[in-house]
PDB file of C-alpha atoms in Angstrom:
ATOM      1  CA  MET A   9      -0.047  -0.270   0.011  1.00  0.00           C
ATOM      2  CA  VAL A  10       1.207   3.681  -0.787  1.00  0.00           C
ATOM      3  CA  LYS A  11       0.590   5.784   2.077  1.00  0.00           C
ATOM      4  CA  VAL A  12      -0.931   9.315   1.123  1.00  0.00           C
ATOM      5  CA  GLY A  13      -1.494  12.244   3.067  1.00  0.00           C
ATOM      6  CA  PHE A  14      -4.418  14.624   2.095  1.00  0.00           C
ATOM      7  CA  ILE A  15      -4.529  18.293   2.938  1.00  0.00           C
ATOM      8  CA  VAL A  16      -8.031  19.675   2.093  1.00  0.00           C
ATOM      9  CA  GLU A  17      -9.430  23.021   1.750  1.00  0.00           C
ATOM     10  CA  GLY A  18     -12.302  22.751   4.154  1.00  0.00           C
ATOM     11  CA  ASP A  19     -14.992  20.645   6.086  1.00  0.00           C
ATOM     12  CA  SER A  20     -16.678  19.198   3.069  1.00  0.00           C
ATOM     13  CA  GLU A  21     -13.546  17.814   1.426  1.00  0.00           C
ATOM     14  CA  LYS A  22     -12.507  16.149   4.415  1.00  0.00           C
ATOM     15  CA  VAL A  23     -15.919  14.667   4.692  1.00  0.00           C
ATOM     16  CA  LEU A  24     -15.189  13.229   1.292  1.00  0.00           C
ATOM     17  CA  ILE A  25     -11.813  11.983   1.936  1.00  0.00           C
ATOM     18  CA  GLU A  26     -12.713  10.461   5.284  1.00  0.00           C
ATOM     19  CA  SER A  27     -15.886   8.595   3.985  1.00  0.00           C
ATOM     20  CA  ALA A  28     -16.229   5.012   4.090  1.00  0.00           C
ATOM     21  CA  GLY A  29     -16.933   4.810   0.313  1.00  0.00           C
ATOM     22  CA  PHE A  30     -13.770   6.936  -0.525  1.00  0.00           C
ATOM     23  CA  ARG A  31     -11.457   5.080   1.870  1.00  0.00           C
ATOM     24  CA  LYS A  32     -12.599   1.587   0.187  1.00  0.00           C
ATOM     25  CA  TRP A  33     -11.994   2.905  -3.275  1.00  0.00           C
ATOM     26  CA  ALA A  34      -8.698   4.254  -2.059  1.00  0.00           C
ATOM     27  CA  GLY A  35      -7.774   0.829  -0.800  1.00  0.00           C
ATOM     28  CA  ASP A  36      -8.841  -0.637  -4.059  1.00  0.00           C
ATOM     29  CA  GLN A  37      -6.447   1.358  -5.862  1.00  0.00           C
ATOM     30  CA  GLY A  38      -3.473   0.683  -3.424  1.00  0.00           C
ATOM     31  CA  LEU A  39      -3.606   3.634  -1.433  1.00  0.00           C
ATOM     32  CA  GLU A  40      -3.745   4.116   2.261  1.00  0.00           C
ATOM     33  CA  ILE A  41      -4.856   7.188   3.656  1.00  0.00           C
ATOM     34  CA  CYS A  42      -2.886   8.426   6.514  1.00  0.00           C
ATOM     35  CA  SER A  43      -4.338  10.069   9.536  1.00  0.00           C
ATOM     36  CA  PRO A  44      -5.275  12.861  10.197  1.00  0.00           C
ATOM     37  CA  VAL A  45      -6.640  14.362   6.917  1.00  0.00           C
ATOM     38  CA  ILE A  46      -5.737  17.895   7.213  1.00  0.00           C
ATOM     39  CA  ASN A  47      -8.532  20.711   7.133  1.00  0.00           C
ATOM     40  CA  ALA A  48      -6.708  23.886   6.067  1.00  0.00           C
ATOM     41  CA  LYS A  49      -9.758  25.734   6.713  1.00  0.00           C
ATOM     42  CA  GLY A  50     -10.061  27.858   3.757  1.00  0.00           C
ATOM     43  CA  GLY A  51      -7.921  28.160   0.590  1.00  0.00           C
ATOM     44  CA  GLY A  52      -6.271  31.257   1.632  1.00  0.00           C
ATOM     45  CA  ASN A  53      -4.223  29.010   4.203  1.00  0.00           C
ATOM     46  CA  LEU A  54      -2.853  26.758   1.548  1.00  0.00           C
ATOM     47  CA  LEU A  55       0.369  28.942   0.960  1.00  0.00           C
ATOM     48  CA  PRO A  56       3.711  27.405   1.384  1.00  0.00           C
ATOM     49  CA  HIS A  57       4.411  28.922   4.468  1.00  0.00           C
ATOM     50  CA  HIS A  58       0.959  27.442   6.128  1.00  0.00           C
ATOM     51  CA  ILE A  59       1.673  24.276   4.753  1.00  0.00           C
ATOM     52  CA  LYS A  60       4.634  23.619   6.285  1.00  0.00           C
ATOM     53  CA  PRO A  61       3.611  23.361   9.945  1.00  0.00           C
ATOM     54  CA  MET A  62       0.539  21.207   8.735  1.00  0.00           C
ATOM     55  CA  LEU A  63       2.714  18.720   7.573  1.00  0.00           C
ATOM     56  CA  ALA A  64       4.335  18.202  11.069  1.00  0.00           C
ATOM     57  CA  GLN A  65       0.814  16.480  11.833  1.00  0.00           C
ATOM     58  CA  PHE A  66       2.059  13.697   9.458  1.00  0.00           C
ATOM     59  CA  ALA A  67       5.049  13.023  11.706  1.00  0.00           C
ATOM     60  CA  ARG A  68       3.558   9.601  12.912  1.00  0.00           C
ATOM     61  CA  SER A  69       1.898   8.351   9.652  1.00  0.00           C
ATOM     62  CA  GLN A  70       5.024   9.282   7.117  1.00  0.00           C
ATOM     63  CA  PRO A  71       3.096   9.492   4.189  1.00  0.00           C
ATOM     64  CA  GLU A  72       5.039   8.914   1.039  1.00  0.00           C
ATOM     65  CA  HIS A  73       2.935  11.610  -1.127  1.00  0.00           C
ATOM     66  CA  ILE A  74       1.040  14.474   0.000  1.00  0.00           C
ATOM     67  CA  VAL A  75      -1.987  15.493  -1.956  1.00  0.00           C
ATOM     68  CA  ILE A  76      -3.979  18.857  -1.890  1.00  0.00           C
ATOM     69  CA  LEU A  77      -7.414  19.235  -2.646  1.00  0.00           C
ATOM     70  CA  THR A  78      -8.979  22.558  -2.935  1.00  0.00           C
ATOM     71  CA  ASP A  79     -11.623  24.556  -4.949  1.00  0.00           C
ATOM     72  CA  LEU A  80     -11.075  27.004  -7.840  1.00  0.00           C
ATOM     73  CA  GLU A  81     -13.991  29.225  -6.722  1.00  0.00           C
ATOM     74  CA  ASP A  82     -13.028  32.941  -7.538  1.00  0.00           C
ATOM     75  CA  ALA A  83      -9.479  32.117  -8.963  1.00  0.00           C
ATOM     76  CA  ALA A  84      -8.784  33.196 -12.766  1.00  0.00           C
ATOM     77  CA  ASP A  85      -7.699  29.588 -13.453  1.00  0.00           C
ATOM     78  CA  VAL A  86      -6.538  26.336 -11.934  1.00  0.00           C
ATOM     79  CA  GLU A  87      -2.789  27.229 -12.823  1.00  0.00           C
ATOM     80  CA  ALA A  88      -3.152  30.472 -10.862  1.00  0.00           C
ATOM     81  CA  VAL A  89      -4.169  28.310  -7.899  1.00  0.00           C
ATOM     82  CA  LYS A  90      -1.377  25.917  -8.329  1.00  0.00           C
ATOM     83  CA  ALA A  91       0.887  28.735  -8.656  1.00  0.00           C
ATOM     84  CA  ARG A  92      -0.237  30.304  -5.329  1.00  0.00           C
ATOM     85  CA  ILE A  93       0.185  26.837  -3.400  1.00  0.00           C
ATOM     86  CA  THR A  94       3.269  25.728  -5.323  1.00  0.00           C
ATOM     87  CA  THR A  95       4.579  22.291  -4.747  1.00  0.00           C
ATOM     88  CA  GLU A  96       7.522  23.253  -2.543  1.00  0.00           C
ATOM     89  CA  HIS A  97       5.735  20.709   0.051  1.00  0.00           C
ATOM     90  CA  THR A  98       3.554  18.344  -1.771  1.00  0.00           C
ATOM     91  CA  ASN A  99       3.336  16.140  -4.911  1.00  0.00           C
ATOM     92  CA  LEU A 100      -0.089  16.515  -6.258  1.00  0.00           C
ATOM     93  CA  ILE A 101      -2.381  19.407  -6.132  1.00  0.00           C
ATOM     94  CA  PHE A 102      -6.065  19.028  -7.481  1.00  0.00           C
ATOM     95  CA  ILE A 103      -8.626  21.554  -8.025  1.00  0.00           C
ATOM     96  CA  ALA A 104     -12.198  20.936  -7.939  1.00  0.00           C
ATOM     97  CA  VAL A 105     -13.910  23.455 -10.472  1.00  0.00           C
ATOM     98  CA  LYS A 106     -15.754  25.431  -9.377  1.00  0.00           C
ATOM     99  CA  ALA A 107     -16.193  23.885  -6.048  1.00  0.00           C
ATOM    100  CA  LEU A 108     -16.552  20.321  -4.593  1.00  0.00           C
ATOM    101  CA  GLU A 109     -20.258  20.558  -5.111  1.00  0.00           C
ATOM    102  CA  ALA A 110     -19.597  20.182  -8.986  1.00  0.00           C
ATOM    103  CA  TRP A 111     -18.476  16.605  -8.177  1.00  0.00           C
ATOM    104  CA  PHE A 112     -21.795  15.648  -6.343  1.00  0.00           C
ATOM    105  CA  LEU A 113     -23.342  17.144  -9.405  1.00  0.00           C
ATOM    106  CA  ALA A 114     -21.558  14.870 -11.799  1.00  0.00           C
ATOM    107  CA  ASP A 115     -22.474  11.740  -9.872  1.00  0.00           C
ATOM    108  CA  THR A 116     -25.615  11.021 -11.612  1.00  0.00           C
ATOM    109  CA  ASP A 117     -26.541   7.959  -9.502  1.00  0.00           C
ATOM    110  CA  ALA A 118     -26.078   9.811  -6.064  1.00  0.00           C
ATOM    111  CA  MET A 119     -28.044  12.830  -7.551  1.00  0.00           C
ATOM    112  CA  ARG A 120     -30.854  10.613  -8.920  1.00  0.00           C
ATOM    113  CA  ARG A 121     -31.028   8.898  -5.550  1.00  0.00           C
ATOM    114  CA  TRP A 122     -31.021  12.361  -3.804  1.00  0.00           C
ATOM    115  CA  LEU A 123     -33.554  13.732  -6.005  1.00  0.00           C
ATOM    116  CA  ASN A 124     -35.712  10.695  -6.292  1.00  0.00           C
ATOM    117  CA  VAL A 125     -35.698  11.563  -9.993  1.00  0.00           C
ATOM    118  CA  PRO A 126     -34.924   8.534 -12.140  1.00  0.00           C
ATOM    119  CA  ASP A 127     -33.748  10.545 -15.309  1.00  0.00           C
ATOM    120  CA  PHE A 128     -31.943  13.166 -13.915  1.00  0.00           C
ATOM    121  CA  PHE A 129     -28.722  14.133 -15.514  1.00  0.00           C
ATOM    122  CA  GLU A 130     -26.515  17.279 -14.952  1.00  0.00           C
ATOM    123  CA  PRO A 131     -24.985  17.985 -18.460  1.00  0.00           C
ATOM    124  CA  THR A 132     -22.163  20.492 -17.174  1.00  0.00           C
ATOM    125  CA  PRO A 133     -21.386  20.244 -13.584  1.00  0.00           C
ATOM    126  CA  GLU A 134     -18.327  22.155 -13.712  1.00  0.00           C
ATOM    127  CA  GLN A 135     -20.080  24.931 -15.777  1.00  0.00           C
ATOM    128  CA  THR A 136     -22.968  25.924 -13.595  1.00  0.00           C
ATOM    129  CA  LEU A 137     -23.986  29.578 -14.025  1.00  0.00           C
ATOM    130  CA  GLU A 138     -23.494  30.344 -10.661  1.00  0.00           C
ATOM    131  CA  MET A 139     -21.645  28.249  -7.929  1.00  0.00           C
ATOM    132  CA  PRO A 140     -22.455  24.474  -7.994  1.00  0.00           C
ATOM    133  CA  TRP A 141     -23.930  24.985  -4.508  1.00  0.00           C
ATOM    134  CA  GLU A 142     -26.589  27.248  -5.929  1.00  0.00           C
ATOM    135  CA  ARG A 143     -27.196  24.694  -8.747  1.00  0.00           C
ATOM    136  CA  LEU A 144     -27.765  21.829  -6.268  1.00  0.00           C
ATOM    137  CA  LYS A 145     -30.713  24.112  -4.670  1.00  0.00           C
ATOM    138  CA  GLU A 146     -32.102  25.083  -8.449  1.00  0.00           C
ATOM    139  CA  VAL A 147     -32.418  21.356  -9.433  1.00  0.00           C
ATOM    140  CA  ALA A 148     -34.104  20.368  -6.159  1.00  0.00           C
ATOM    141  CA  LYS A 149     -36.532  23.266  -6.734  1.00  0.00           C
ATOM    142  CA  ALA A 150     -37.368  22.220 -10.271  1.00  0.00           C
ATOM    143  CA  HIS A 151     -38.056  18.707  -9.214  1.00  0.00           C
ATOM    144  CA  ASN A 152     -40.035  19.495  -6.255  1.00  0.00           C
ATOM    145  CA  SER A 153     -37.381  17.821  -4.246  1.00  0.00           C
ATOM    146  CA  ARG A 154     -36.034  18.741  -0.760  1.00  0.00           C
ATOM    147  CA  GLY A 155     -33.001  21.233  -1.150  1.00  0.00           C
ATOM    148  CA  PRO A 156     -29.474  20.896   0.045  1.00  0.00           C
ATOM    149  CA  GLY A 157     -30.540  22.788   3.034  1.00  0.00           C
ATOM    150  CA  SER A 158     -28.185  25.638   4.470  1.00  0.00           C
ATOM    151  CA  ASN A 159     -24.947  23.673   5.638  1.00  0.00           C
ATOM    152  CA  LYS A 160     -22.640  22.087   3.079  1.00  0.00           C
ATOM    153  CA  VAL A 161     -20.829  19.927   5.406  1.00  0.00           C
ATOM    154  CA  ILE A 162     -24.311  18.162   6.600  1.00  0.00           C
ATOM    155  CA  PHE A 163     -25.033  17.864   2.579  1.00  0.00           C
ATOM    156  CA  ALA A 164     -21.528  16.406   1.848  1.00  0.00           C
ATOM    157  CA  LYS A 165     -22.041  13.642   4.850  1.00  0.00           C
ATOM    158  CA  LYS A 166     -25.526  12.969   3.129  1.00  0.00           C
ATOM    159  CA  MET A 167     -23.985  12.592  -0.225  1.00  0.00           C
ATOM    160  CA  CYS A 168     -21.434  10.308   1.155  1.00  0.00           C
ATOM    161  CA  SER A 169     -23.496   8.189   3.351  1.00  0.00           C
ATOM    162  CA  SER A 170     -24.828   4.593   2.686  1.00  0.00           C
ATOM    163  CA  ALA A 171     -28.100   5.845   1.501  1.00  0.00           C
ATOM    164  CA  LEU A 172     -26.889   7.957  -1.431  1.00  0.00           C
ATOM    165  CA  ARG A 173     -23.463   6.399  -2.112  1.00  0.00           C
ATOM    166  CA  TYR A 174     -21.427   9.084  -3.810  1.00  0.00           C
ATOM    167  CA  GLU A 175     -18.528   7.558  -5.536  1.00  0.00           C
ATOM    168  CA  LEU A 176     -15.700   9.618  -7.126  1.00  0.00           C
ATOM    169  CA  GLU A 177     -15.433   6.854  -9.840  1.00  0.00           C
ATOM    170  CA  ARG A 178     -18.523   7.689 -11.093  1.00  0.00           C
ATOM    171  CA  ALA A 179     -18.263  11.508 -11.191  1.00  0.00           C
ATOM    172  CA  ALA A 180     -15.031  11.114 -12.905  1.00  0.00           C
ATOM    173  CA  ALA A 181     -16.610   9.139 -15.610  1.00  0.00           C
ATOM    174  CA  HIS A 182     -18.989  12.011 -16.025  1.00  0.00           C
ATOM    175  CA  PRO A 183     -18.232  13.391 -19.751  1.00  0.00           C
ATOM    176  CA  ALA A 184     -18.164  17.194 -18.446  1.00  0.00           C
ATOM    177  CA  CYS A 185     -16.362  16.890 -15.016  1.00  0.00           C
ATOM    178  CA  PRO A 186     -12.575  16.874 -15.901  1.00  0.00           C
ATOM    179  CA  SER A 187     -11.434  17.814 -12.502  1.00  0.00           C
ATOM    180  CA  ALA A 188     -12.830  14.939 -10.954  1.00  0.00           C
ATOM    181  CA  LYS A 189     -11.262  12.707 -13.725  1.00  0.00           C
ATOM    182  CA  ALA A 190      -8.166  14.299 -12.970  1.00  0.00           C
ATOM    183  CA  PHE A 191      -8.239  13.658  -9.280  1.00  0.00           C
ATOM    184  CA  ARG A 192      -9.182  10.331  -9.732  1.00  0.00           C
ATOM    185  CA  ASP A 193      -6.437   9.390 -12.512  1.00  0.00           C
ATOM    186  CA  GLY A 194      -3.717  11.208 -10.450  1.00  0.00           C
ATOM    187  CA  LEU A 195      -4.331   9.038  -7.214  1.00  0.00           C
ATOM    188  CA  VAL A 196      -4.935   5.633  -9.368  1.00  0.00           C
ATOM    189  CA  GLU A 197      -1.500   6.725 -10.781  1.00  0.00           C
ATOM    190  CA  LEU A 198       0.149   6.945  -7.069  1.00  0.00           C
ATOM    191  CA  GLY A 199      -1.196   3.575  -6.409  1.00  0.00           C
ATOM    192  CA  GLY A 200       0.386   2.304  -9.217  1.00  0.00           C
ATOM    193  CA  ASN A 201      -2.873   1.071 -10.707  1.00  0.00           C
ATOM    194  CA  ASN A 202      -3.959   1.956 -14.110  1.00  0.00           C
ATOM    195  CA  SER A 203      -7.463   0.517 -14.241  1.00  0.00           C
ATOM    196  CA  PRO A 204      -9.808   2.322 -16.507  1.00  0.00           C
ATOM    197  CA  LEU A 205     -12.594   4.318 -15.614  1.00  0.00           C
ATOM    198  CA  GLN A 206     -15.631   2.245 -14.227  1.00  0.00           C
ATOM    199  CA  GLY A 207     -18.479   4.575 -14.756  1.00  0.00           C
TER     200      GLY A 207
END
């Protein structure tokens, strides 16, 4: 098993990485997720001088690779975010475009379970007019379903629960969610497993 440490932007990303479904998927790829999953508590804290002290939290688990997962949000582009963070202390940086909730929109099966709408499909989860969180509210309203609520962390827990069963593999297989695919492919490569997308 390849030991990987994660530094994530916020609570929702931490929920995803620590979820039973993601841990199982990672284990299937030959990856061991080191504890703790570090919550940077904001993209602004993902700067080299902030990251260095965070790495001390991995002293006991000794990961072989460090992966950062953050959102694009209002940044000009992915390269601007990567340039700000730099790879001085990390191996891989992944950016969820525009935000992690786009990956939830991209898992069609989990969305259909959440909405209870068997034919739901979000054609462009990364290209929503507003932020993906607002798009989740819109689709719930359009389908007369209960909305995501007001708390993104609670919604992330719901999506990753055994009831809705969000899977990174399905989001990565969405034809218009390249950031999820890049994250999936990067982790698969770290594990030395080149298995094709299952979808």
